[in-house]
PDB file of C-alpha atoms in Angstrom:
ATOM      1  CA  GLY A   1       0.000   0.000   0.000  1.00  0.00           C
ATOM      2  CA  ASN A   2       0.885   3.665  -0.118  1.00  0.00           C
ATOM      3  CA  SER A   3       3.140   5.032   2.585  1.00  0.00           C
ATOM      4  CA  VAL A   4       5.198   8.046   3.619  1.00  0.00           C
ATOM      5  CA  THR A   5       8.518   7.883   5.427  1.00  0.00           C
ATOM      6  CA  GLN A   6      10.174  10.838   7.109  1.00  0.00           C
ATOM      7  CA  MET A   7      13.519  11.273   8.799  1.00  0.00           C
ATOM      8  CA  GLU A   8      13.294  10.724  12.509  1.00  0.00           C
ATOM      9  CA  GLY A   9      13.575  13.644  14.854  1.00  0.00           C
ATOM     10  CA  PRO A  10      13.921  15.596  16.864  1.00  0.00           C
ATOM     11  CA  VAL A  11      16.094  17.884  14.793  1.00  0.00           C
ATOM     12  CA  THR A  12      17.875  20.718  16.574  1.00  0.00           C
ATOM     13  CA  LEU A  13      19.504  23.537  14.608  1.00  0.00           C
ATOM     14  CA  SER A  14      21.035  26.876  15.364  1.00  0.00           C
ATOM     15  CA  GLU A  15      19.373  29.976  13.954  1.00  0.00           C
ATOM     16  CA  GLU A  16      20.354  30.677  10.312  1.00  0.00           C
ATOM     17  CA  ALA A  17      21.392  27.063   9.708  1.00  0.00           C
ATOM     18  CA  PHE A  18      20.323  25.142   6.588  1.00  0.00           C
ATOM     19  CA  LEU A  19      17.416  22.757   7.019  1.00  0.00           C
ATOM     20  CA  THR A  20      16.649  19.521   5.212  1.00  0.00           C
ATOM     21  CA  ILE A  21      13.890  17.144   6.279  1.00  0.00           C
ATOM     22  CA  ASN A  22      13.808  14.032   4.154  1.00  0.00           C
ATOM     23  CA  CYS A  23      10.567  12.532   2.904  1.00  0.00           C
ATOM     24  CA  THR A  24      10.140   9.533   0.654  1.00  0.00           C
ATOM     25  CA  TYR A  25       6.963   7.894  -0.455  1.00  0.00           C
ATOM     26  CA  THR A  26       5.568   4.704  -1.909  1.00  0.00           C
ATOM     27  CA  ALA A  27       2.609   4.993  -4.257  1.00  0.00           C
ATOM     28  CA  THR A  28       1.192   3.053  -7.142  1.00  0.00           C
ATOM     29  CA  GLY A  29       0.187   6.047  -9.241  1.00  0.00           C
ATOM     30  CA  TYR A  30       0.852   9.781  -9.398  1.00  0.00           C
ATOM     31  CA  PRO A  31       0.175  11.295  -6.016  1.00  0.00           C
ATOM     32  CA  SER A  32       0.004  14.897  -4.952  1.00  0.00           C
ATOM     33  CA  LEU A  33       2.517  15.669  -2.227  1.00  0.00           C
ATOM     34  CA  PHE A  34       2.217  18.049   0.702  1.00  0.00           C
ATOM     35  CA  TRP A  35       4.141  19.443   3.626  1.00  0.00           C
ATOM     36  CA  TYR A  36       2.130  20.509   6.656  1.00  0.00           C
ATOM     37  CA  VAL A  37       3.425  22.319   9.733  1.00  0.00           C
ATOM     38  CA  GLN A  38       2.060  22.067  13.281  1.00  0.00           C
ATOM     39  CA  TYR A  39       2.986  24.653  15.897  1.00  0.00           C
ATOM     40  CA  PRO A  40       2.658  23.627  19.557  1.00  0.00           C
ATOM     41  CA  GLY A  41      -0.933  23.089  20.642  1.00  0.00           C
ATOM     42  CA  GLU A  42      -2.381  23.933  17.231  1.00  0.00           C
ATOM     43  CA  GLY A  43      -3.807  22.188  14.201  1.00  0.00           C
ATOM     44  CA  LEU A  44      -1.898  21.481  11.002  1.00  0.00           C
ATOM     45  CA  GLN A  45      -1.377  24.180   8.390  1.00  0.00           C
ATOM     46  CA  LEU A  46      -0.511  23.580   4.766  1.00  0.00           C
ATOM     47  CA  LEU A  47       3.040  24.745   4.136  1.00  0.00           C
ATOM     48  CA  LEU A  48       3.417  23.818   0.470  1.00  0.00           C
ATOM     49  CA  LYS A  49       2.314  21.299  -2.124  1.00  0.00           C
ATOM     50  CA  ALA A  50       3.236  19.850  -5.505  1.00  0.00           C
ATOM     51  CA  THR A  51       0.893  17.973  -7.793  1.00  0.00           C
ATOM     52  CA  LYS A  52       3.147  16.508 -10.473  1.00  0.00           C
ATOM     53  CA  ALA A  53       6.704  15.402 -11.102  1.00  0.00           C
ATOM     54  CA  ASP A  54       9.382  18.141 -11.097  1.00  0.00           C
ATOM     55  CA  ASP A  55       6.994  20.679  -9.563  1.00  0.00           C
ATOM     56  CA  LYS A  56       8.523  22.796  -6.828  1.00  0.00           C
ATOM     57  CA  GLY A  57       6.352  23.957  -3.964  1.00  0.00           C
ATOM     58  CA  SER A  58       7.504  26.980  -1.989  1.00  0.00           C
ATOM     59  CA  ASN A  59       6.262  29.142   0.863  1.00  0.00           C
ATOM     60  CA  LYS A  60       7.814  31.257   3.638  1.00  0.00           C
ATOM     61  CA  GLY A  61      11.330  30.391   2.452  1.00  0.00           C
ATOM     62  CA  PHE A  62      10.653  26.645   2.467  1.00  0.00           C
ATOM     63  CA  GLU A  63      10.941  24.614  -0.736  1.00  0.00           C
ATOM     64  CA  ALA A  64      10.358  21.036  -1.811  1.00  0.00           C
ATOM     65  CA  THR A  65      10.681  19.461  -5.252  1.00  0.00           C
ATOM     66  CA  TYR A  66       8.608  16.493  -6.397  1.00  0.00           C
ATOM     67  CA  ARG A  67      11.173  13.903  -7.540  1.00  0.00           C
ATOM     68  CA  LYS A  68       9.436  10.963  -9.132  1.00  0.00           C
ATOM     69  CA  GLU A  69      12.655   9.159 -10.012  1.00  0.00           C
ATOM     70  CA  THR A  70      13.690   9.013  -6.358  1.00  0.00           C
ATOM     71  CA  THR A  71      10.109   9.091  -4.947  1.00  0.00           C
ATOM     72  CA  SER A  72      11.114  11.952  -2.698  1.00  0.00           C
ATOM     73  CA  PHE A  73       9.803  15.323  -1.554  1.00  0.00           C
ATOM     74  CA  HIS A  74      12.487  16.693   0.757  1.00  0.00           C
ATOM     75  CA  LEU A  75      11.785  19.937   2.609  1.00  0.00           C
ATOM     76  CA  GLU A  76      14.524  22.591   2.625  1.00  0.00           C
ATOM     77  CA  LYS A  77      15.090  26.072   3.961  1.00  0.00           C
ATOM     78  CA  GLY A  78      18.253  28.072   3.571  1.00  0.00           C
ATOM     79  CA  SER A  79      18.202  29.898   6.913  1.00  0.00           C
ATOM     80  CA  VAL A  80      15.935  28.782   9.732  1.00  0.00           C
ATOM     81  CA  GLN A  81      14.563  31.050  12.433  1.00  0.00           C
ATOM     82  CA  VAL A  82      13.457  30.343  15.992  1.00  0.00           C
ATOM     83  CA  SER A  83       9.862  30.819  14.802  1.00  0.00           C
ATOM     84  CA  ASP A  84      10.253  27.778  12.507  1.00  0.00           C
ATOM     85  CA  SER A  85      10.291  25.480  15.538  1.00  0.00           C
ATOM     86  CA  ALA A  86       7.398  23.098  14.937  1.00  0.00           C
ATOM     87  CA  VAL A  87       6.516  19.599  13.780  1.00  0.00           C
ATOM     88  CA  TYR A  88       6.578  19.026  10.021  1.00  0.00           C
ATOM     89  CA  PHE A  89       4.442  16.375   8.315  1.00  0.00           C
ATOM     90  CA  CYS A  90       4.900  15.035   4.821  1.00  0.00           C
ATOM     91  CA  ALA A  91       1.725  13.679   3.193  1.00  0.00           C
ATOM     92  CA  LEU A  92       0.443  12.267  -0.055  1.00  0.00           C
ATOM     93  CA  SER A  93      -2.930  12.131  -1.728  1.00  0.00           C
ATOM     94  CA  GLU A  94      -3.613   9.741  -4.543  1.00  0.00           C
ATOM     95  CA  GLY A  95      -6.318   8.323  -6.682  1.00  0.00           C
ATOM     96  CA  THR A  96      -9.975   9.063  -6.852  1.00  0.00           C
ATOM     97  CA  SER A  97     -10.748   8.312  -3.227  1.00  0.00           C
ATOM     98  CA  TYR A  98     -10.805  11.387  -1.083  1.00  0.00           C
ATOM     99  CA  ASP A  99      -9.808   9.385   1.962  1.00  0.00           C
ATOM    100  CA  LYS A 100      -6.497   8.354   0.553  1.00  0.00           C
ATOM    101  CA  VAL A 101      -4.460  11.001   2.327  1.00  0.00           C
ATOM    102  CA  ILE A 102      -1.536   9.452   4.106  1.00  0.00           C
ATOM    103  CA  PHE A 103       0.578  11.367   6.601  1.00  0.00           C
ATOM    104  CA  GLY A 104       4.118  10.638   7.646  1.00  0.00           C
ATOM    105  CA  PRO A 105       4.909  10.403  11.369  1.00  0.00           C
ATOM    106  CA  GLY A 106       6.142  13.987  11.596  1.00  0.00           C
ATOM    107  CA  THR A 107       9.574  15.467  12.295  1.00  0.00           C
ATOM    108  CA  SER A 108      10.038  17.795  15.232  1.00  0.00           C
ATOM    109  CA  LEU A 109      12.308  20.786  14.609  1.00  0.00           C
ATOM    110  CA  SER A 110      13.770  22.988  17.325  1.00  0.00           C
ATOM    111  CA  VAL A 111      15.711  26.091  16.353  1.00  0.00           C
ATOM    112  CA  ILE A 112      17.878  27.642  19.064  1.00  0.00           C
ATOM    113  CA  PRO A 113      19.154  31.227  19.064  1.00  0.00           C
TER     114      PRO A 113
ATOM    115  CA  ASP B   1     -12.797  34.605   7.108  1.00  0.00           C
ATOM    116  CA  GLY B   2     -13.416  31.040   6.029  1.00  0.00           C
ATOM    117  CA  GLY B   3     -12.179  28.254   8.191  1.00  0.00           C
ATOM    118  CA  ILE B   4     -12.833  25.353  10.498  1.00  0.00           C
ATOM    119  CA  THR B   5     -13.946  25.913  14.071  1.00  0.00           C
ATOM    120  CA  GLN B   6     -13.545  23.236  16.706  1.00  0.00           C
ATOM    121  CA  SER B   7     -14.941  23.446  20.208  1.00  0.00           C
ATOM    122  CA  PRO B   8     -14.211  23.145  22.999  1.00  0.00           C
ATOM    123  CA  LYS B   9     -10.450  23.637  22.893  1.00  0.00           C
ATOM    124  CA  TYR B  10      -9.987  21.757  26.184  1.00  0.00           C
ATOM    125  CA  LEU B  11     -12.329  19.158  27.621  1.00  0.00           C
ATOM    126  CA  PHE B  12     -12.157  16.932  30.670  1.00  0.00           C
ATOM    127  CA  ARG B  13     -14.276  13.806  30.896  1.00  0.00           C
ATOM    128  CA  LYS B  14     -14.885  11.357  33.646  1.00  0.00           C
ATOM    129  CA  GLU B  15     -14.504   7.700  32.849  1.00  0.00           C
ATOM    130  CA  GLY B  16     -17.738   6.175  31.601  1.00  0.00           C
ATOM    131  CA  GLN B  17     -19.092   9.390  30.123  1.00  0.00           C
ATOM    132  CA  ASN B  18     -19.712  10.208  26.491  1.00  0.00           C
ATOM    133  CA  VAL B  19     -18.477  13.531  25.156  1.00  0.00           C
ATOM    134  CA  THR B  20     -19.137  15.315  21.869  1.00  0.00           C
ATOM    135  CA  LEU B  21     -16.601  17.472  20.051  1.00  0.00           C
ATOM    136  CA  SER B  22     -17.974  20.074  17.695  1.00  0.00           C
ATOM    137  CA  CYS B  23     -16.608  20.856  14.215  1.00  0.00           C
ATOM    138  CA  GLU B  24     -18.042  23.522  11.917  1.00  0.00           C
ATOM    139  CA  GLN B  25     -16.672  24.701   8.566  1.00  0.00           C
ATOM    140  CA  ASN B  26     -17.708  27.600   6.335  1.00  0.00           C
ATOM    141  CA  LEU B  27     -15.491  26.665   3.408  1.00  0.00           C
ATOM    142  CA  ASN B  28     -18.332  24.957   1.539  1.00  0.00           C
ATOM    143  CA  HIS B  29     -16.279  21.762   1.501  1.00  0.00           C
ATOM    144  CA  ASP B  30     -17.949  18.458   0.749  1.00  0.00           C
ATOM    145  CA  ALA B  31     -15.545  16.202   2.655  1.00  0.00           C
ATOM    146  CA  MET B  32     -14.866  16.303   6.379  1.00  0.00           C
ATOM    147  CA  TYR B  33     -12.553  14.230   8.555  1.00  0.00           C
ATOM    148  CA  TRP B  34     -11.690  13.473  12.150  1.00  0.00           C
ATOM    149  CA  TYR B  35      -8.137  12.559  13.134  1.00  0.00           C
ATOM    150  CA  ARG B  36      -6.627  11.576  16.447  1.00  0.00           C
ATOM    151  CA  GLN B  37      -3.113  12.600  17.422  1.00  0.00           C
ATOM    152  CA  ASP B  38      -1.288  11.178  20.432  1.00  0.00           C
ATOM    153  CA  PRO B  39       1.703  13.043  21.912  1.00  0.00           C
ATOM    154  CA  GLY B  40       4.745  12.813  19.681  1.00  0.00           C
ATOM    155  CA  GLN B  41       2.926  10.767  17.091  1.00  0.00           C
ATOM    156  CA  GLY B  42       1.335  11.209  13.701  1.00  0.00           C
ATOM    157  CA  LEU B  43      -2.310  11.418  12.682  1.00  0.00           C
ATOM    158  CA  ARG B  44      -4.722   8.516  12.614  1.00  0.00           C
ATOM    159  CA  LEU B  45      -8.030   8.738  10.753  1.00  0.00           C
ATOM    160  CA  ILE B  46     -11.140   8.074  12.851  1.00  0.00           C
ATOM    161  CA  TYR B  47     -14.039   8.826  10.503  1.00  0.00           C
ATOM    162  CA  TYR B  48     -14.626  10.697   7.285  1.00  0.00           C
ATOM    163  CA  SER B  49     -17.626  11.945   5.363  1.00  0.00           C
ATOM    164  CA  GLN B  50     -17.860  12.803   1.694  1.00  0.00           C
ATOM    165  CA  ILE B  51     -21.439  14.059   1.600  1.00  0.00           C
ATOM    166  CA  VAL B  52     -24.285  14.847   3.938  1.00  0.00           C
ATOM    167  CA  ASN B  53     -25.856  11.844   5.650  1.00  0.00           C
ATOM    168  CA  ASP B  54     -22.961   9.584   4.694  1.00  0.00           C
ATOM    169  CA  PHE B  55     -19.775   8.728   6.560  1.00  0.00           C
ATOM    170  CA  GLN B  56     -17.199   5.945   6.631  1.00  0.00           C
ATOM    171  CA  LYS B  57     -14.963   4.416   9.277  1.00  0.00           C
ATOM    172  CA  GLY B  58     -11.292   5.220   9.220  1.00  0.00           C
ATOM    173  CA  ASP B  59      -8.464   3.252  10.772  1.00  0.00           C
ATOM    174  CA  ILE B  60      -9.474   3.630  14.443  1.00  0.00           C
ATOM    175  CA  ALA B  61     -13.284   4.071  14.525  1.00  0.00           C
ATOM    176  CA  GLU B  62     -13.973   1.793  17.502  1.00  0.00           C
ATOM    177  CA  GLY B  63     -15.380   3.725  20.447  1.00  0.00           C
ATOM    178  CA  TYR B  64     -16.293   6.759  18.333  1.00  0.00           C
ATOM    179  CA  SER B  65     -19.414   7.878  16.470  1.00  0.00           C
ATOM    180  CA  VAL B  66     -20.197  10.735  14.085  1.00  0.00           C
ATOM    181  CA  SER B  67     -23.097  12.327  12.251  1.00  0.00           C
ATOM    182  CA  ARG B  68     -23.323  14.503   9.137  1.00  0.00           C
ATOM    183  CA  GLU B  69     -26.751  16.079   9.101  1.00  0.00           C
ATOM    184  CA  LYS B  70     -25.521  19.355   7.614  1.00  0.00           C
ATOM    185  CA  LYS B  71     -22.761  20.052   5.110  1.00  0.00           C
ATOM    186  CA  GLU B  72     -20.981  22.436   7.462  1.00  0.00           C
ATOM    187  CA  SER B  73     -21.093  20.301  10.615  1.00  0.00           C
ATOM    188  CA  PHE B  74     -19.402  17.009  11.556  1.00  0.00           C
ATOM    189  CA  PRO B  75     -19.527  16.355  15.318  1.00  0.00           C
ATOM    190  CA  LEU B  76     -17.549  13.528  16.892  1.00  0.00           C
ATOM    191  CA  THR B  77     -18.780  11.626  19.957  1.00  0.00           C
ATOM    192  CA  VAL B  78     -16.202   9.850  22.059  1.00  0.00           C
ATOM    193  CA  THR B  79     -18.108   7.096  23.797  1.00  0.00           C
ATOM    194  CA  SER B  80     -17.370   5.237  27.012  1.00  0.00           C
ATOM    195  CA  ALA B  81     -16.368   2.284  24.840  1.00  0.00           C
ATOM    196  CA  GLN B  82     -13.197   4.116  23.780  1.00  0.00           C
ATOM    197  CA  LYS B  83     -10.613   2.620  26.126  1.00  0.00           C
ATOM    198  CA  ASN B  84      -7.953   5.285  25.867  1.00  0.00           C
ATOM    199  CA  PRO B  85      -9.614   8.540  24.772  1.00  0.00           C
ATOM    200  CA  THR B  86      -7.084  11.047  26.107  1.00  0.00           C
ATOM    201  CA  ALA B  87      -5.642  12.665  22.967  1.00  0.00           C
ATOM    202  CA  PHE B  88      -5.637  15.679  20.666  1.00  0.00           C
ATOM    203  CA  TYR B  89      -8.485  15.560  18.136  1.00  0.00           C
ATOM    204  CA  LEU B  90      -8.290  17.320  14.798  1.00  0.00           C
ATOM    205  CA  CYS B  91     -11.159  18.042  12.448  1.00  0.00           C
ATOM    206  CA  ALA B  92     -10.432  18.740   8.792  1.00  0.00           C
ATOM    207  CA  SER B  93     -12.202  19.370   5.517  1.00  0.00           C
ATOM    208  CA  SER B  94     -11.477  19.401   1.803  1.00  0.00           C
ATOM    209  CA  ARG B  95     -13.285  19.756  -1.525  1.00  0.00           C
ATOM    210  CA  GLY B  96     -13.284  15.980  -1.587  1.00  0.00           C
ATOM    211  CA  GLU B  97     -11.338  15.318  -4.772  1.00  0.00           C
ATOM    212  CA  ALA B  98      -8.019  13.569  -5.143  1.00  0.00           C
ATOM    213  CA  GLY B  99      -5.099  15.916  -4.659  1.00  0.00           C
ATOM    214  CA  ASN B 100      -7.121  18.582  -2.874  1.00  0.00           C
ATOM    215  CA  THR B 101      -5.603  20.277   0.128  1.00  0.00           C
ATOM    216  CA  ILE B 102      -6.974  19.255   3.503  1.00  0.00           C
ATOM    217  CA  TYR B 103      -7.583  22.156   5.888  1.00  0.00           C
ATOM    218  CA  PHE B 104      -7.469  21.631   9.637  1.00  0.00           C
ATOM    219  CA  GLY B 105      -9.121  23.161  12.649  1.00  0.00           C
ATOM    220  CA  GLU B 106      -7.181  24.207  15.743  1.00  0.00           C
ATOM    221  CA  GLY B 107      -7.858  20.945  17.535  1.00  0.00           C
ATOM    222  CA  SER B 108      -9.482  19.847  20.773  1.00  0.00           C
ATOM    223  CA  TRP B 109      -7.643  18.401  23.757  1.00  0.00           C
ATOM    224  CA  LEU B 110      -9.599  15.677  25.533  1.00  0.00           C
ATOM    225  CA  THR B 111      -8.429  14.420  28.905  1.00  0.00           C
ATOM    226  CA  VAL B 112     -10.080  11.638  30.851  1.00  0.00           C
ATOM    227  CA  VAL B 113      -9.919  12.182  34.608  1.00  0.00           C
TER     228      VAL B 113
END
């Protein structure tokens, strides 16, 4: 079945460091891919998305490129801030069934001054 | 502003009692979802609904019930049959088509005392 794998956390970085959170997926077709962010005690917010191969999603300095050949959707940011501390979820949506949204386990990021 | 409203934000329940979590959306979305999130873990799907008066079990439906009498409302009842109900509950909605973004509410914390 379809699945999403993320790098295990927690990840701790100093402010202005480069961030990469790895995400790989398994799917039988052509899924849409998403990154969601969850700040402490809140719901999930869409950070960015990509709907087809080679698309790049971007928002708030974060980027991720849909790589079909490596089945990956790694999240990157060139210079993290303390306010980026949160949990990041990779997810995929595939097929004609609306319920087929699969979330990864989440990666916790802490950015220290 | 359009969005998803969950209430209450915090709820305490005595063992053996049922409790209902409210979820209302004004995004005109067809599909609505309930997820459960345990501390440090990912999301697990409880129930989902694609249209009014129809809903389907997710991965962990036992001990929960839902109704979808109106398009904008999808309340979740946590029954006394749910053995370990203490968790963070997230309601979400989407247009209901493959690849659509899922939008989340702010969540409800349920604690059994």
